[in-house]
Amino acid sequence: MSNIKDESKSDNTASEDDLEEEEVRSFKLPEYFPITRKTKSKLRSLTAWKTGNRREKMRHKCMDCVKKATEGYISIVLEKNAERLANKDMTKSEFDEARRKLYKQDLEINRLRTIMKNIKDTDVKDVNFIYAFGSMKADIMERDEPALTISNMPLYQRVSSGAQDQVYDHLKSKLRSGMVSENADTQAVKDYRDFEHQLFVTINPTEPVPFLHDVSEGDNDIEVEGGKVSLLCPISHDLIEDPVINPKCGHTYDKTSVANYLRNSNQCPVCPTELRRQDLIEDKLMKQRLVCYARDVKIFKERNIKMDEAEDKL
């Protein structure tokens, strides 16, 4: 009888051991874990770009190289055409037409423009990533999940096996949504717009830019409506040397002339707008016009070509 009891007890012990063994074998850690305070602390200090300033410097360096290449190429083309004009291989109207076509129809200019567009588009994508990363980070930081313990482990074991991919899916979703559009006024978009303005006046120093705000307006063949941009200071009536602009009205003056003028007046000499020294900023576009106008004068003078419209252009 005693042997039977011992065998029964032994069988029960074996069954319990088997159950424990089965539980150990079937035990599985959850695939999803809550974010700990320590992880949140690290995430809080994490930024999308650790080298933002370096990236910005690299972008400006690339843009400056393209600008210099563009200006150099335009000068070479104009000199070549001026030579043909001087040798009577080209008429003045053909020279002007060739200049007009430079902006949109020249293959080399369009290649350089494509590089600038790629720089702009890459920056827009970078900005989109930064916004998406920030949004994703904020969502994660707002999670309120209990710390993982033995007692609540089943709660996390029931979480879908694909939960760990949700963070990346969330990021990709935000990137696809395009939080920053290609036409948003990011710094790169503004720089590209400035490039198009500078490109236009480099080719046409005295022509008004026909697409001041929307660069896409220049996608078709440029049709200048007429009129010339004066390169003379409205105060001294001499050629501007150091251009400054009043942002309130858009009028440009020579820096020295306007400084003297402000001693006796605080009103724009062209319109009734208030004029204050602290509001004046460098007019980079006018500066480019003056440089390129001087280039044209030099090109024509070296080849003994009369600039019949020189006075009109001023």
mmCIF file of C-alpha atoms in Angstrom:
data_model
loop_
_atom_site.group_PDB
_atom_site.id
_atom_site.type_symbol
_atom_site.label_atom_id
_atom_site.label_comp_id
_atom_site.label_asym_id
_atom_site.label_seq_id
_atom_site.Cartn_x
_atom_site.Cartn_y
_atom_site.Cartn_z
ATOM 1 C CA MET A 1 0.000 0.000 0.000
ATOM 2 C CA SER A 2 2.832 2.304 0.908
ATOM 3 C CA ASN A 3 4.480 1.646 -2.450
ATOM 4 C CA ILE A 4 1.283 2.649 -4.286
ATOM 5 C CA LYS A 5 1.120 5.958 -2.383
ATOM 6 C CA ASP A 6 4.759 6.673 -3.092
ATOM 7 C CA GLU A 7 4.250 5.978 -6.792
ATOM 8 C CA SER A 8 1.167 8.238 -6.862
ATOM 9 C CA LYS A 9 3.076 11.013 -5.129
ATOM 10 C CA SER A 10 5.963 10.562 -7.539
ATOM 11 C CA ASP A 11 3.600 10.783 -10.518
ATOM 12 C CA ASN A 12 2.075 14.031 -9.174
ATOM 13 C CA THR A 13 5.523 15.544 -8.659
ATOM 14 C CA ALA A 14 6.524 14.541 -12.176
ATOM 15 C CA SER A 15 3.352 16.101 -13.583
ATOM 16 C CA GLU A 16 4.039 19.364 -11.753
ATOM 17 C CA ASP A 17 7.614 19.363 -13.026
ATOM 18 C CA ASP A 18 6.365 18.730 -16.547
ATOM 19 C CA LEU A 19 3.919 21.621 -16.236
ATOM 20 C CA GLU A 20 6.622 23.941 -14.979
ATOM 21 C CA GLU A 21 8.893 22.800 -17.786
ATOM 22 C CA GLU A 22 6.131 23.403 -20.312
ATOM 23 C CA GLU A 23 5.480 26.861 -18.871
ATOM 24 C CA VAL A 24 9.182 27.695 -19.092
ATOM 25 C CA ARG A 25 9.310 26.455 -22.674
ATOM 26 C CA SER A 26 6.177 28.380 -23.644
ATOM 27 C CA PHE A 27 7.225 31.568 -21.818
ATOM 28 C CA LYS A 28 7.865 34.344 -24.254
ATOM 29 C CA LEU A 29 8.986 37.894 -23.652
ATOM 30 C CA PRO A 30 6.741 40.528 -25.241
ATOM 31 C CA GLU A 31 7.891 41.917 -28.575
ATOM 32 C CA TYR A 32 6.762 45.391 -27.549
ATOM 33 C CA PHE A 33 8.156 47.165 -24.504
ATOM 34 C CA PRO A 34 7.030 50.474 -23.014
ATOM 35 C CA ILE A 35 9.476 53.368 -23.243
ATOM 36 C CA THR A 36 11.350 53.829 -20.000
ATOM 37 C CA ARG A 37 11.984 57.187 -18.353
ATOM 38 C CA LYS A 38 15.659 56.872 -19.209
ATOM 39 C CA THR A 39 14.850 56.311 -22.886
ATOM 40 C CA LYS A 40 12.463 59.277 -22.888
ATOM 41 C CA SER A 41 15.188 61.434 -21.375
ATOM 42 C CA LYS A 42 17.578 60.461 -24.184
ATOM 43 C CA LEU A 43 14.888 60.947 -26.814
ATOM 44 C CA ARG A 44 14.125 64.426 -25.477
ATOM 45 C CA SER A 45 17.656 65.594 -26.298
ATOM 46 C CA LEU A 46 17.756 63.841 -29.677
ATOM 47 C CA THR A 47 17.543 66.053 -32.789
ATOM 48 C CA ALA A 48 17.087 65.137 -36.444
ATOM 49 C CA TRP A 49 20.350 66.738 -37.548
ATOM 50 C CA LYS A 50 23.394 67.029 -35.363
ATOM 51 C CA THR A 51 25.283 68.820 -38.145
ATOM 52 C CA GLY A 52 22.670 71.354 -39.249
ATOM 53 C CA ASN A 53 25.117 74.256 -39.513
ATOM 54 C CA ARG A 54 27.584 72.185 -41.479
ATOM 55 C CA ARG A 55 24.854 71.057 -43.869
ATOM 56 C CA GLU A 56 23.732 74.670 -44.338
ATOM 57 C CA LYS A 57 27.292 75.802 -45.070
ATOM 58 C CA MET A 58 27.694 73.015 -47.621
ATOM 59 C CA ARG A 59 24.439 74.010 -49.335
ATOM 60 C CA HIS A 60 25.523 77.655 -49.594
ATOM 61 C CA LYS A 61 28.934 76.608 -50.893
ATOM 62 C CA CYS A 62 27.315 74.534 -53.657
ATOM 63 C CA MET A 63 24.948 77.371 -54.563
ATOM 64 C CA ASP A 64 27.787 79.900 -54.700
ATOM 65 C CA CYS A 65 29.745 77.617 -57.057
ATOM 66 C CA VAL A 66 26.734 77.328 -59.381
ATOM 67 C CA LYS A 67 26.187 81.106 -59.303
ATOM 68 C CA LYS A 68 29.816 81.808 -60.202
ATOM 69 C CA ALA A 69 29.728 79.232 -62.999
ATOM 70 C CA THR A 70 26.509 80.781 -64.331
ATOM 71 C CA GLU A 71 27.865 84.336 -64.310
ATOM 72 C CA GLY A 72 31.111 83.237 -65.961
ATOM 73 C CA TYR A 73 29.277 81.336 -68.682
ATOM 74 C CA ILE A 74 26.949 84.272 -69.445
ATOM 75 C CA SER A 75 29.922 86.627 -69.770
ATOM 76 C CA ILE A 76 31.637 84.254 -72.211
ATOM 77 C CA VAL A 77 28.494 83.922 -74.356
ATOM 78 C CA LEU A 78 27.931 87.694 -74.445
ATOM 79 C CA GLU A 79 31.576 88.342 -75.338
ATOM 80 C CA LYS A 80 31.401 85.769 -78.115
ATOM 81 C CA ASN A 81 28.220 87.301 -79.531
ATOM 82 C CA ALA A 82 29.650 90.820 -79.200
ATOM 83 C CA GLU A 83 32.658 89.673 -81.220
ATOM 84 C CA ARG A 84 30.331 88.416 -83.936
ATOM 85 C CA LEU A 85 28.445 91.710 -83.788
ATOM 86 C CA ALA A 86 31.689 93.669 -84.154
ATOM 87 C CA ASN A 87 32.664 91.525 -87.154
ATOM 88 C CA LYS A 88 29.224 92.066 -88.671
ATOM 89 C CA ASP A 89 28.475 88.330 -88.463
ATOM 90 C CA MET A 90 25.445 89.188 -86.350
ATOM 91 C CA THR A 91 23.006 92.092 -86.396
ATOM 92 C CA LYS A 92 22.068 94.084 -83.283
ATOM 93 C CA SER A 93 18.574 92.574 -83.308
ATOM 94 C CA GLU A 94 20.081 89.063 -83.537
ATOM 95 C CA PHE A 95 22.395 89.926 -80.647
ATOM 96 C CA ASP A 96 19.431 91.064 -78.528
ATOM 97 C CA GLU A 97 17.409 87.981 -79.491
ATOM 98 C CA ALA A 98 20.291 85.669 -78.550
ATOM 99 C CA ARG A 99 20.532 87.444 -75.183
ATOM 100 C CA ARG A 100 16.798 87.052 -74.614
ATOM 101 C CA LYS A 101 16.933 83.314 -75.331
ATOM 102 C CA LEU A 102 19.798 82.779 -72.890
ATOM 103 C CA TYR A 103 17.515 82.774 -69.861
ATOM 104 C CA LYS A 104 15.297 79.825 -70.772
ATOM 105 C CA GLN A 105 16.567 78.184 -73.944
ATOM 106 C CA ASP A 106 20.293 77.791 -73.335
ATOM 107 C CA LEU A 107 21.266 74.176 -72.558
ATOM 108 C CA GLU A 108 24.144 75.051 -70.216
ATOM 109 C CA ILE A 109 22.038 77.535 -68.258
ATOM 110 C CA ASN A 110 19.316 74.904 -67.900
ATOM 111 C CA ARG A 111 21.840 72.343 -66.655
ATOM 112 C CA LEU A 112 23.027 74.785 -63.996
ATOM 113 C CA ARG A 113 19.414 75.607 -63.151
ATOM 114 C CA THR A 114 18.706 71.882 -62.662
ATOM 115 C CA ILE A 115 21.553 71.671 -60.145
ATOM 116 C CA MET A 116 20.047 74.587 -58.207
ATOM 117 C CA LYS A 117 16.610 72.960 -58.304
ATOM 118 C CA ASN A 118 18.068 69.713 -56.981
ATOM 119 C CA ILE A 119 19.728 71.592 -54.111
ATOM 120 C CA LYS A 120 16.402 73.265 -53.326
ATOM 121 C CA ASP A 121 14.396 70.019 -53.538
ATOM 122 C CA THR A 122 16.892 68.169 -51.342
ATOM 123 C CA ASP A 123 16.615 70.874 -48.710
ATOM 124 C CA VAL A 124 12.796 70.728 -48.809
ATOM 125 C CA LYS A 125 13.018 66.959 -48.224
ATOM 126 C CA ASP A 126 15.415 67.550 -45.331
ATOM 127 C CA VAL A 127 13.063 70.092 -43.776
ATOM 128 C CA ASN A 128 10.179 67.643 -44.229
ATOM 129 C CA PHE A 129 12.176 64.978 -42.414
ATOM 130 C CA ILE A 130 12.971 67.362 -39.554
ATOM 131 C CA TYR A 131 9.271 68.250 -39.143
ATOM 132 C CA ALA A 132 8.214 64.586 -39.392
ATOM 133 C CA PHE A 133 10.880 63.542 -36.891
ATOM 134 C CA GLY A 134 9.773 66.250 -34.458
ATOM 135 C CA SER A 135 6.127 65.231 -34.795
ATOM 136 C CA MET A 136 6.950 61.542 -34.308
ATOM 137 C CA LYS A 137 9.125 62.376 -31.306
ATOM 138 C CA ALA A 138 6.315 64.428 -29.725
ATOM 139 C CA ASP A 139 3.854 61.552 -30.205
ATOM 140 C CA ILE A 140 6.235 59.102 -28.526
ATOM 141 C CA MET A 141 6.938 61.475 -25.634
ATOM 142 C CA GLU A 142 3.196 61.773 -24.972
ATOM 143 C CA ARG A 143 2.763 58.020 -24.468
ATOM 144 C CA ASP A 144 1.573 57.136 -20.967
ATOM 145 C CA GLU A 145 2.334 53.431 -20.509
ATOM 146 C CA PRO A 146 2.881 51.541 -17.231
ATOM 147 C CA ALA A 147 6.363 50.166 -16.654
ATOM 148 C CA LEU A 148 6.788 46.511 -17.576
ATOM 149 C CA THR A 149 6.369 44.145 -14.606
ATOM 150 C CA ILE A 150 5.754 40.414 -14.137
ATOM 151 C CA SER A 151 2.130 41.074 -13.285
ATOM 152 C CA ASN A 152 1.319 43.196 -16.354
ATOM 153 C CA MET A 153 3.515 41.262 -18.794
ATOM 154 C CA PRO A 154 0.481 39.558 -20.422
ATOM 155 C CA LEU A 155 -0.750 43.046 -21.346
ATOM 156 C CA TYR A 156 2.339 43.637 -23.487
ATOM 157 C CA GLN A 157 2.452 40.048 -24.735
ATOM 158 C CA ARG A 158 -0.918 40.629 -26.373
ATOM 159 C CA VAL A 159 0.360 43.605 -28.354
ATOM 160 C CA SER A 160 0.608 42.907 -32.088
ATOM 161 C CA SER A 161 3.944 41.549 -33.292
ATOM 162 C CA GLY A 162 4.126 44.417 -35.798
ATOM 163 C CA ALA A 163 3.920 47.117 -33.144
ATOM 164 C CA GLN A 164 7.676 47.712 -33.249
ATOM 165 C CA ASP A 165 7.309 48.802 -36.864
ATOM 166 C CA GLN A 166 4.649 51.394 -36.056
ATOM 167 C CA VAL A 167 7.224 54.062 -35.226
ATOM 168 C CA TYR A 168 8.850 53.749 -38.655
ATOM 169 C CA ASP A 169 5.481 53.484 -40.403
ATOM 170 C CA HIS A 170 4.410 56.637 -38.562
ATOM 171 C CA LEU A 171 7.545 58.459 -39.744
ATOM 172 C CA LYS A 172 7.079 57.294 -43.351
ATOM 173 C CA SER A 173 3.430 58.350 -43.255
ATOM 174 C CA LYS A 174 4.346 61.858 -42.134
ATOM 175 C CA LEU A 175 7.058 62.093 -44.793
ATOM 176 C CA ARG A 176 4.588 61.040 -47.484
ATOM 177 C CA SER A 177 2.095 63.639 -46.303
ATOM 178 C CA GLY A 178 4.633 66.361 -47.219
ATOM 179 C CA MET A 179 4.321 68.624 -44.180
ATOM 180 C CA VAL A 180 6.367 71.216 -46.071
ATOM 181 C CA SER A 181 5.333 71.693 -49.690
ATOM 182 C CA GLU A 182 7.840 72.281 -52.484
ATOM 183 C CA ASN A 183 6.548 75.857 -52.764
ATOM 184 C CA ALA A 184 6.762 76.666 -49.053
ATOM 185 C CA ASP A 185 9.000 79.610 -48.195
ATOM 186 C CA THR A 186 11.894 77.615 -46.754
ATOM 187 C CA GLN A 187 15.319 79.248 -46.901
ATOM 188 C CA ALA A 188 16.300 77.012 -49.824
ATOM 189 C CA VAL A 189 13.194 78.034 -51.777
ATOM 190 C CA LYS A 190 13.963 81.705 -51.116
ATOM 191 C CA ASP A 191 17.576 81.156 -52.184
ATOM 192 C CA TYR A 192 16.427 79.496 -55.399
ATOM 193 C CA ARG A 193 14.042 82.378 -56.124
ATOM 194 C CA ASP A 194 16.918 84.815 -55.540
ATOM 195 C CA PHE A 195 19.051 82.756 -57.923
ATOM 196 C CA GLU A 196 16.423 83.064 -60.677
ATOM 197 C CA HIS A 197 16.199 86.832 -60.111
ATOM 198 C CA GLN A 198 19.988 87.175 -60.160
ATOM 199 C CA LEU A 199 20.192 85.000 -63.269
ATOM 200 C CA PHE A 200 17.643 87.137 -65.093
ATOM 201 C CA VAL A 201 19.348 90.461 -64.307
ATOM 202 C CA THR A 202 22.790 88.988 -65.047
ATOM 203 C CA ILE A 203 21.538 88.455 -68.590
ATOM 204 C CA ASN A 204 19.315 91.564 -68.701
ATOM 205 C CA PRO A 205 20.819 94.216 -66.363
ATOM 206 C CA THR A 206 18.246 96.923 -67.113
ATOM 207 C CA GLU A 207 15.107 94.820 -67.610
ATOM 208 C CA PRO A 208 12.413 94.519 -64.912
ATOM 209 C CA VAL A 209 12.139 90.978 -63.502
ATOM 210 C CA PRO A 210 8.791 89.647 -64.779
ATOM 211 C CA PHE A 211 8.334 87.069 -61.981
ATOM 212 C CA LEU A 212 9.312 88.754 -58.722
ATOM 213 C CA HIS A 213 7.315 86.453 -56.417
ATOM 214 C CA ASP A 214 6.432 83.261 -58.297
ATOM 215 C CA VAL A 215 9.452 81.761 -60.071
ATOM 216 C CA SER A 216 7.185 79.320 -61.927
ATOM 217 C CA GLU A 217 5.868 82.290 -63.895
ATOM 218 C CA GLY A 218 9.220 82.237 -65.670
ATOM 219 C CA ASP A 219 8.741 78.641 -66.845
ATOM 220 C CA ASN A 220 7.465 79.809 -70.208
ATOM 221 C CA ASP A 221 9.290 81.994 -72.691
ATOM 222 C CA ILE A 222 9.957 85.363 -71.067
ATOM 223 C CA GLU A 223 8.022 88.282 -72.467
ATOM 224 C CA VAL A 224 9.242 91.586 -71.038
ATOM 225 C CA GLU A 225 6.398 94.076 -70.948
ATOM 226 C CA GLY A 226 8.616 97.057 -71.644
ATOM 227 C CA GLY A 227 10.216 99.771 -69.586
ATOM 228 C CA LYS A 228 13.685 99.905 -68.104
ATOM 229 C CA VAL A 229 15.028 99.793 -64.581
ATOM 230 C CA SER A 230 16.875 103.014 -63.823
ATOM 231 C CA LEU A 231 20.392 102.581 -62.496
ATOM 232 C CA LEU A 232 20.564 106.233 -61.422
ATOM 233 C CA CYS A 233 20.162 107.402 -57.849
ATOM 234 C CA PRO A 234 16.935 109.474 -57.559
ATOM 235 C CA ILE A 235 18.792 111.860 -55.231
ATOM 236 C CA SER A 236 22.127 112.515 -56.992
ATOM 237 C CA HIS A 237 20.955 111.480 -60.480
ATOM 238 C CA ASP A 238 24.324 109.755 -60.920
ATOM 239 C CA LEU A 239 24.954 106.056 -61.477
ATOM 240 C CA ILE A 240 24.430 104.236 -58.178
ATOM 241 C CA GLU A 241 27.649 102.935 -56.636
ATOM 242 C CA ASP A 242 26.521 101.335 -53.371
ATOM 243 C CA PRO A 243 22.792 100.491 -53.625
ATOM 244 C CA VAL A 244 20.504 100.413 -50.585
ATOM 245 C CA ILE A 245 16.756 99.848 -50.704
ATOM 246 C CA ASN A 246 13.866 101.087 -48.597
ATOM 247 C CA PRO A 247 11.773 97.905 -47.985
ATOM 248 C CA LYS A 248 8.699 100.013 -47.237
ATOM 249 C CA CYS A 249 8.389 101.353 -50.780
ATOM 250 C CA GLY A 250 10.980 99.410 -52.788
ATOM 251 C CA HIS A 251 12.935 102.439 -54.012
ATOM 252 C CA THR A 252 16.717 102.198 -54.262
ATOM 253 C CA TYR A 253 19.292 104.933 -53.602
ATOM 254 C CA ASP A 254 23.033 105.346 -53.466
ATOM 255 C CA LYS A 255 24.157 104.818 -49.869
ATOM 256 C CA THR A 256 26.236 108.008 -49.618
ATOM 257 C CA SER A 257 23.617 110.175 -51.315
ATOM 258 C CA VAL A 258 20.762 108.978 -49.115
ATOM 259 C CA ALA A 259 22.868 109.468 -45.969
ATOM 260 C CA ASN A 260 23.298 113.152 -46.877
ATOM 261 C CA TYR A 261 19.646 113.434 -47.908
ATOM 262 C CA LEU A 262 18.419 112.108 -44.540
ATOM 263 C CA ARG A 263 19.966 115.096 -42.744
ATOM 264 C CA ASN A 264 17.172 117.272 -44.114
ATOM 265 C CA SER A 265 14.314 114.899 -44.886
ATOM 266 C CA ASN A 266 12.705 111.674 -43.638
ATOM 267 C CA GLN A 267 10.543 111.068 -46.698
ATOM 268 C CA CYS A 268 11.421 109.029 -49.793
ATOM 269 C CA PRO A 269 12.456 111.390 -52.638
ATOM 270 C CA VAL A 270 10.328 109.379 -55.070
ATOM 271 C CA CYS A 271 7.133 108.789 -53.053
ATOM 272 C CA PRO A 272 5.541 109.923 -49.762
ATOM 273 C CA THR A 273 6.780 106.846 -47.836
ATOM 274 C CA GLU A 274 8.693 107.363 -44.594
ATOM 275 C CA LEU A 275 12.459 107.017 -44.996
ATOM 276 C CA ARG A 276 14.633 105.992 -42.032
ATOM 277 C CA ARG A 277 18.330 105.124 -41.988
ATOM 278 C CA GLN A 278 17.751 102.011 -39.837
ATOM 279 C CA ASP A 279 15.311 100.584 -42.392
ATOM 280 C CA LEU A 280 17.724 100.707 -45.321
ATOM 281 C CA ILE A 281 19.246 97.401 -46.438
ATOM 282 C CA GLU A 282 21.652 96.392 -49.200
ATOM 283 C CA ASP A 283 19.922 95.980 -52.564
ATOM 284 C CA LYS A 284 21.651 92.826 -53.828
ATOM 285 C CA LEU A 285 19.633 92.672 -57.018
ATOM 286 C CA MET A 286 20.511 96.260 -57.961
ATOM 287 C CA LYS A 287 24.132 95.531 -57.096
ATOM 288 C CA GLN A 288 24.080 92.659 -59.593
ATOM 289 C CA ARG A 289 22.463 94.909 -62.208
ATOM 290 C CA LEU A 290 25.236 97.476 -61.830
ATOM 291 C CA VAL A 291 28.003 94.872 -62.070
ATOM 292 C CA CYS A 292 26.486 93.330 -65.200
ATOM 293 C CA TYR A 293 25.724 96.687 -66.803
ATOM 294 C CA ALA A 294 29.394 97.635 -66.322
ATOM 295 C CA ARG A 295 30.311 94.283 -67.881
ATOM 296 C CA ASP A 296 28.193 95.064 -70.956
ATOM 297 C CA VAL A 297 29.716 98.538 -71.315
ATOM 298 C CA LYS A 298 33.205 97.022 -71.135
ATOM 299 C CA ILE A 299 32.377 94.286 -73.678
ATOM 300 C CA PHE A 300 31.024 96.835 -76.157
ATOM 301 C CA LYS A 301 33.788 99.385 -75.569
ATOM 302 C CA GLU A 302 36.589 96.847 -76.108
ATOM 303 C CA ARG A 303 35.119 96.027 -79.508
ATOM 304 C CA ASN A 304 34.345 99.624 -80.496
ATOM 305 C CA ILE A 305 30.633 98.875 -80.583
ATOM 306 C CA LYS A 306 28.393 101.844 -79.896
ATOM 307 C CA MET A 307 25.833 101.340 -77.169
ATOM 308 C CA ASP A 308 23.185 103.438 -78.882
ATOM 309 C CA GLU A 309 20.727 102.765 -76.093
ATOM 310 C CA ALA A 310 23.158 103.363 -73.254
ATOM 311 C CA GLU A 311 21.490 106.553 -72.070
ATOM 312 C CA ASP A 312 18.023 105.045 -72.448
ATOM 313 C CA LYS A 313 19.051 102.029 -70.389
ATOM 314 C CA LEU A 314 19.997 104.300 -67.534
#
